[in-house]
Each structure stands twice: as C-alpha cells, then as structure tokens.
Amino acid sequence: MWLVVASVPLLLPALLIVASGRHRVTVPWSSGLGAQDAARESVCVRSTHSFLFTQCTHSKADSVLETFDLYADTHPSLCVGPQTGEALDEAVMRVRPFQVLELGMHCGYSSVRMLRLLPPAGRLITVELDPLTAELGEEIILVAGFKHSQFQVLTSSSAEAIPTLRSCLELNRGTSEGLNLVLMDHDPERYLPDLLALEREELLCPSGCSVLLIHRNQTAGELRGILGHIRARPDCYSVKSQLQSMTEIFYQKKSTKVNM
C-alpha cells in the first residue's frame, strides 16, 4: 500500500513528459532570471545546440529550421516556432531589407529564418545579452551555411549595443541609409526604450523601416507602452499588423512619405 501511495507523485512528471510529446512545449521570456532559472536556460541552450548539430543537415538552412521545430515539439524552447516564423518570412520577403537588426537571439532560429531570405547584399546584426547563447547561436548560424560577411553577433545588452551600431553598419548621419527591418524578441520592457534609442541614433531608415515585436504566448497587452507611443505619433509611425504573437509597426519620416 505504501509503495502505491509513494508512486503516485512520480506518475505526474511522467504524464507531463508523455503529454509534452504531443504538444509544443514553450518557455515564457523572463526579464529577471534567477540563478536556477539561468542555469535551466543554459541547459536548454546547450541541449538545443547539441540536438541541432547531430540531427540537421549541415549547410542547409531549411534543415536547421526543421530540426529546431522537431526539438521544440518535445523540449522547452524559446524559438518563435513555425507559425510566427511564417509571418516573419512574409515580412522579410515583403520588405527585402539590406540592413537587419535582431534584439534577442535565442539560439539563432529567427536569425537563420531571416538570413535565408535576405538579398545577396543583405546583412544581419544580432544582439544577445547571454554569452553562451550568443556563442552557440553563432555556431548554429554557421552550421546553417551562412558566412561572417553576412552577419555579426554582438554579445551585449541592447542598451549598450545600439549606440555602437552606426559604426557596425557603416552609416553616416543625415543620409537616407539605415535599418530596414528590426526584430525585437528580447525583454518586452526594453521595446520602447530601445525604439527611442534607435530613433535618437538615427538608425532607422528614414524612407521606411518595419519593426517586428514578438510577444510569444502572452497577449499584446505587454506592448501597451510602445503601442501607445506609436499611436501618439501618426506623423512617422503606424501599426501595420497585429497577430497573436507578433505585431508589426512601420516607421517613416514625414518628409520622405509617399502616397501608396
């Protein structure tokens, strides 16, 4: 009898493991990871990296993405997943950006998705705060077949990285050049401050820049601050689309706006 009672608590984790094999397991983003949470995330990053290296076809970007999705079916994952990934693909193909900024790397899933669709002269700069995630994510991008001439990984907070981007992008102030596409998938509390910093540094292409905001499994309520800012400035901002896990806003300086 005691053996039966003692075994009941052990059944619950087993049932959860079985259930996770049928549904995608996701991990919500946390802006303040504790020591134990950070350790679990490191394990997740290492596990993802190991699985990708052994299971995907090297130098094949689509195989890398399929392997990411296969891993996320049964393991905790910070990747946006295929549904949001398809919306990301649509935005990249429509914008056809030459200069792309990604804030929040998460093992390189979105990096690979975007890089495979950039024009030949396109370039991606991805900013990742965690050194391990940045290192392993960079290796995954290389495994997908891309070269360092096509991308650059900055291991830094977004607040520290943004003031240095002008030199990375080789941009001159007051020109028509700048970022054509920005993907924000880091701390949602940083979305508005980082958007303001990109404006202040004149990094957004004045003739048009799409900014994609990821809000994962949560509602767009966490975007209330940045969306309020956007709607208060109709002279240069507009909300282009709002999906379940991704919102696209569009920036264009008033002096460069044209009738569509």
CSV table of C-alpha atoms in Angstrom, one decimal:
chain,number,residue,atom,x,y,z
A,1,MET,CA,0.0,0.0,0.0
A,2,TRP,CA,2.8,2.4,0.9
A,3,LEU,CA,4.5,1.7,-2.4
A,4,VAL,CA,1.4,2.6,-4.3
A,5,VAL,CA,0.9,5.9,-2.4
A,6,ALA,CA,4.6,6.8,-2.8
A,7,SER,CA,4.5,6.1,-6.5
A,8,VAL,CA,1.6,8.5,-7.2
A,9,PRO,CA,3.7,11.7,-7.1
A,10,LEU,CA,6.1,10.1,-9.5
A,11,LEU,CA,3.4,9.5,-12.1
A,12,LEU,CA,2.7,13.2,-12.6
A,13,PRO,CA,6.0,14.1,-14.1
A,14,ALA,CA,5.8,11.0,-16.3
A,15,LEU,CA,2.4,12.0,-17.5
A,16,LEU,CA,3.7,15.5,-18.3
A,17,ILE,CA,6.5,14.1,-20.3
A,18,VAL,CA,4.2,12.0,-22.3
A,19,ALA,CA,1.9,14.9,-22.9
A,20,SER,CA,4.7,17.2,-24.0
A,21,GLY,CA,5.4,14.8,-26.8
A,22,ARG,CA,2.1,15.7,-28.4
A,23,HIS,CA,2.2,19.5,-27.9
A,24,ARG,CA,4.9,22.1,-28.4
A,25,VAL,CA,6.5,23.0,-25.1
A,26,THR,CA,7.2,26.7,-24.7
A,27,VAL,CA,9.0,28.7,-22.1
A,28,PRO,CA,7.9,32.4,-21.5
A,29,TRP,CA,10.6,35.0,-21.6
A,30,SER,CA,11.7,36.4,-18.3
A,31,SER,CA,13.5,39.7,-17.9
A,32,GLY,CA,14.9,38.8,-14.5
A,33,LEU,CA,16.2,35.3,-14.4
A,34,GLY,CA,17.3,33.9,-11.1
A,35,ALA,CA,20.3,31.7,-10.7
A,36,GLN,CA,18.3,28.5,-11.0
A,37,ASP,CA,16.3,29.8,-14.0
A,38,ALA,CA,19.5,31.0,-15.7
A,39,ALA,CA,21.0,27.5,-15.1
A,40,ARG,CA,17.9,25.9,-16.7
A,41,GLU,CA,18.1,28.2,-19.7
A,42,SER,CA,21.8,27.4,-20.2
A,43,VAL,CA,20.9,23.7,-20.2
A,44,CYS,CA,18.2,24.4,-22.7
A,45,VAL,CA,20.7,26.3,-25.0
A,46,ARG,CA,23.3,23.6,-24.7
A,47,SER,CA,20.7,20.9,-25.4
A,48,THR,CA,19.3,22.7,-28.4
A,49,HIS,CA,22.8,23.3,-29.8
A,50,SER,CA,23.7,19.6,-29.3
A,51,PHE,CA,20.5,18.4,-30.9
A,52,LEU,CA,20.9,20.7,-33.9
A,53,PHE,CA,24.5,19.7,-34.6
A,54,THR,CA,23.7,16.0,-34.6
A,55,GLN,CA,20.4,15.9,-36.3
A,56,CYS,CA,20.3,18.6,-39.0
A,57,THR,CA,21.9,18.6,-42.5
A,58,HIS,CA,24.8,21.0,-42.3
A,59,SER,CA,24.9,23.9,-44.7
A,60,LYS,CA,21.1,23.5,-45.3
A,61,ALA,CA,19.2,26.4,-43.6
A,62,ASP,CA,15.8,24.7,-44.1
A,63,SER,CA,17.0,21.5,-42.4
A,64,VAL,CA,18.3,23.6,-39.5
A,65,LEU,CA,14.8,25.2,-39.1
A,66,GLU,CA,13.0,21.8,-39.4
A,67,THR,CA,15.4,20.4,-36.7
A,68,PHE,CA,14.7,23.4,-34.4
A,69,ASP,CA,10.9,22.7,-34.8
A,70,LEU,CA,11.4,19.0,-34.2
A,71,TYR,CA,13.4,19.7,-31.0
A,72,ALA,CA,10.7,22.2,-29.8
A,73,ASP,CA,8.0,19.6,-30.1
A,74,THR,CA,9.3,17.8,-27.0
A,75,HIS,CA,11.6,20.2,-25.3
A,76,PRO,CA,11.3,23.7,-23.7
A,77,SER,CA,12.2,26.2,-26.4
A,78,LEU,CA,12.5,30.0,-26.8
A,79,CYS,CA,12.1,29.8,-30.6
A,80,VAL,CA,9.2,31.6,-32.1
A,81,GLY,CA,8.1,28.4,-33.9
A,82,PRO,CA,6.8,27.8,-37.4
A,83,GLN,CA,3.6,29.8,-37.3
A,84,THR,CA,5.2,33.0,-36.2
A,85,GLY,CA,8.2,32.1,-38.3
A,86,GLU,CA,6.0,32.1,-41.4
A,87,ALA,CA,4.7,35.6,-40.5
A,88,LEU,CA,8.4,36.6,-40.1
A,89,ASP,CA,9.2,35.2,-43.5
A,90,GLU,CA,6.4,37.1,-45.1
A,91,ALA,CA,7.6,40.4,-43.6
A,92,VAL,CA,11.2,39.8,-44.7
A,93,MET,CA,10.1,38.9,-48.3
A,94,ARG,CA,7.9,42.0,-48.5
A,95,VAL,CA,10.5,44.4,-47.1
A,96,ARG,CA,13.5,42.9,-48.8
A,97,PRO,CA,15.8,44.6,-46.2
A,98,PHE,CA,19.5,45.2,-46.7
A,99,GLN,CA,20.2,46.1,-43.1
A,100,VAL,CA,18.5,44.0,-40.3
A,101,LEU,CA,18.8,44.2,-36.6
A,102,GLU,CA,17.7,41.4,-34.2
A,103,LEU,CA,17.5,42.0,-30.5
A,104,GLY,CA,17.4,38.7,-28.7
A,105,MET,CA,19.0,35.7,-30.4
A,106,HIS,CA,17.5,32.6,-28.7
A,107,CYS,CA,19.9,30.0,-30.3
A,108,GLY,CA,19.7,31.5,-33.8
A,109,TYR,CA,16.3,30.3,-35.0
A,110,SER,CA,15.0,33.7,-36.2
A,111,SER,CA,18.5,34.6,-37.4
A,112,VAL,CA,18.5,31.7,-39.8
A,113,ARG,CA,15.0,32.3,-40.9
A,114,MET,CA,15.8,35.9,-41.9
A,115,LEU,CA,19.3,35.3,-43.3
A,116,ARG,CA,18.0,32.7,-45.8
A,117,LEU,CA,15.6,35.3,-47.3
A,118,LEU,CA,17.9,38.4,-47.4
A,119,PRO,CA,19.1,39.7,-50.8
A,120,PRO,CA,22.7,39.0,-51.7
A,121,ALA,CA,23.9,42.3,-50.2
A,122,GLY,CA,21.8,41.9,-47.1
A,123,ARG,CA,23.3,41.8,-43.6
A,124,LEU,CA,22.1,40.9,-40.2
A,125,ILE,CA,23.3,42.2,-36.8
A,126,THR,CA,22.0,40.2,-33.9
A,127,VAL,CA,22.4,41.4,-30.3
A,128,GLU,CA,22.3,38.8,-27.4
A,129,LEU,CA,22.9,39.5,-23.8
A,130,ASP,CA,23.8,36.0,-22.7
A,131,PRO,CA,27.4,35.0,-23.8
A,132,LEU,CA,26.6,31.3,-24.0
A,133,THR,CA,23.5,31.8,-26.1
A,134,ALA,CA,25.5,34.2,-28.4
A,135,GLU,CA,28.3,31.8,-28.8
A,136,LEU,CA,26.2,28.7,-29.5
A,137,GLY,CA,23.7,30.7,-31.6
A,138,GLU,CA,26.6,32.0,-33.8
A,139,GLU,CA,27.8,28.4,-34.4
A,140,ILE,CA,24.3,27.3,-35.4
A,141,ILE,CA,24.1,30.2,-38.0
A,142,LEU,CA,27.4,29.0,-39.4
A,143,VAL,CA,26.2,25.4,-39.5
A,144,ALA,CA,23.2,26.6,-41.5
A,145,GLY,CA,25.6,27.7,-44.2
A,146,PHE,CA,26.0,31.4,-43.6
A,147,LYS,CA,29.3,33.3,-43.5
A,148,HIS,CA,30.5,36.0,-41.1
A,149,SER,CA,30.4,38.5,-44.0
A,150,GLN,CA,26.5,38.1,-43.9
A,151,PHE,CA,26.0,38.6,-40.2
A,152,GLN,CA,27.5,39.8,-36.9
A,153,VAL,CA,26.8,38.8,-33.3
A,154,LEU,CA,27.2,41.4,-30.6
A,155,THR,CA,27.3,40.0,-27.0
A,156,SER,CA,25.8,42.9,-25.2
A,157,SER,CA,22.7,44.4,-23.7
A,158,SER,CA,20.6,46.2,-26.2
A,159,ALA,CA,21.1,49.5,-24.4
A,160,GLU,CA,24.9,49.2,-24.7
A,161,ALA,CA,24.8,47.8,-28.3
A,162,ILE,CA,22.5,50.4,-30.0
A,163,PRO,CA,24.9,53.4,-29.6
A,164,THR,CA,27.6,51.3,-31.4
A,165,LEU,CA,25.6,50.2,-34.3
A,166,ARG,CA,26.3,53.1,-36.6
A,167,SER,CA,29.9,52.1,-36.9
A,168,CYS,CA,28.9,48.4,-37.3
A,169,LEU,CA,26.6,49.3,-40.1
A,170,GLU,CA,29.0,52.0,-41.5
A,171,LEU,CA,26.2,54.6,-41.6
A,172,ASN,CA,26.7,58.3,-41.9
A,173,ARG,CA,24.3,60.6,-40.1
A,174,GLY,CA,21.8,62.6,-42.2
A,175,THR,CA,21.8,60.1,-45.0
A,176,SER,CA,18.9,58.0,-46.4
A,177,GLU,CA,20.5,54.8,-45.2
A,178,GLY,CA,19.6,52.8,-42.1
A,179,LEU,CA,17.9,49.7,-40.8
A,180,ASN,CA,15.1,48.4,-43.0
A,181,LEU,CA,14.0,45.8,-40.5
A,182,VAL,CA,14.2,45.4,-36.8
A,183,LEU,CA,13.1,42.3,-34.9
A,184,MET,CA,12.6,42.7,-31.1
A,185,ASP,CA,12.5,39.4,-29.3
A,186,HIS,CA,14.3,40.3,-26.0
A,187,ASP,CA,12.8,41.9,-22.9
A,188,PRO,CA,9.4,43.5,-23.8
A,189,GLU,CA,10.2,46.1,-21.1
A,190,ARG,CA,13.1,47.2,-23.4
A,191,TYR,CA,11.0,47.5,-26.6
A,192,LEU,CA,10.0,51.2,-26.1
A,193,PRO,CA,13.4,52.4,-24.7
A,194,ASP,CA,15.2,50.6,-27.5
A,195,LEU,CA,12.9,52.0,-30.2
A,196,LEU,CA,13.5,55.5,-28.8
A,197,ALA,CA,17.3,54.9,-28.8
A,198,LEU,CA,17.2,53.7,-32.4
A,199,GLU,CA,15.4,56.9,-33.3
A,200,ARG,CA,17.8,59.0,-31.3
A,201,GLU,CA,20.8,57.4,-33.0
A,202,GLU,CA,19.1,57.9,-36.4
A,203,LEU,CA,19.5,54.2,-37.2
A,204,LEU,CA,16.0,53.6,-38.7
A,205,CYS,CA,15.9,54.1,-42.5
A,206,PRO,CA,14.0,57.3,-43.0
A,207,SER,CA,12.3,56.1,-46.1
A,208,GLY,CA,10.8,53.1,-44.2
A,209,CYS,CA,11.6,50.6,-41.5
A,210,SER,CA,9.5,47.7,-40.3
A,211,VAL,CA,9.8,46.9,-36.6
A,212,LEU,CA,8.5,43.4,-35.6
A,213,LEU,CA,7.6,43.0,-31.9
A,214,ILE,CA,7.4,39.4,-30.6
A,215,HIS,CA,5.0,38.8,-27.7
A,216,ARG,CA,5.1,35.0,-27.6
A,217,ASN,CA,2.4,33.2,-25.7
A,218,GLN,CA,1.2,36.3,-23.9
A,219,THR,CA,-1.3,38.9,-25.3
A,220,ALA,CA,-0.2,42.1,-26.8
A,221,GLY,CA,-1.0,43.8,-23.5
A,222,GLU,CA,2.7,43.8,-22.7
A,223,LEU,CA,3.1,46.1,-25.7
A,224,ARG,CA,0.8,48.7,-24.3
A,225,GLY,CA,3.6,51.2,-23.7
A,226,ILE,CA,5.2,51.0,-27.1
A,227,LEU,CA,1.9,50.9,-29.0
A,228,GLY,CA,0.7,54.0,-27.1
A,229,HIS,CA,3.9,55.8,-28.3
A,230,ILE,CA,3.3,54.6,-31.9
A,231,ARG,CA,-0.4,55.8,-31.9
A,232,ALA,CA,0.6,59.2,-30.4
A,233,ARG,CA,3.0,59.8,-33.4
A,234,PRO,CA,1.0,59.2,-36.6
A,235,ASP,CA,3.3,61.5,-38.4
A,236,CYS,CA,6.0,58.8,-38.6
A,237,TYR,CA,4.6,55.6,-37.1
A,238,SER,CA,1.7,53.2,-37.9
A,239,VAL,CA,0.6,49.8,-36.8
A,240,LYS,CA,0.8,47.6,-39.9
A,241,SER,CA,-0.5,44.3,-38.5
A,242,GLN,CA,-1.2,42.6,-35.2
A,243,LEU,CA,-1.0,38.8,-35.0
A,244,GLN,CA,-1.3,36.5,-32.0
A,245,SER,CA,2.4,36.6,-31.2
A,246,MET,CA,3.8,39.3,-33.4
A,247,THR,CA,3.0,42.9,-34.1
A,248,GLU,CA,4.5,44.9,-37.0
A,249,ILE,CA,4.9,48.6,-36.8
A,250,PHE,CA,6.1,50.8,-39.6
A,251,TYR,CA,8.4,53.9,-39.3
A,252,GLN,CA,8.8,56.5,-42.0
A,253,LYS,CA,9.9,60.1,-41.7
A,254,LYS,CA,7.2,62.6,-42.7
A,255,SER,CA,9.5,64.3,-45.2
A,256,THR,CA,10.1,61.0,-47.0
A,257,LYS,CA,6.5,59.7,-47.0
A,258,VAL,CA,4.9,59.0,-50.4
A,259,ASN,CA,1.4,58.1,-51.4
A,260,MET,CA,0.9,54.4,-51.9
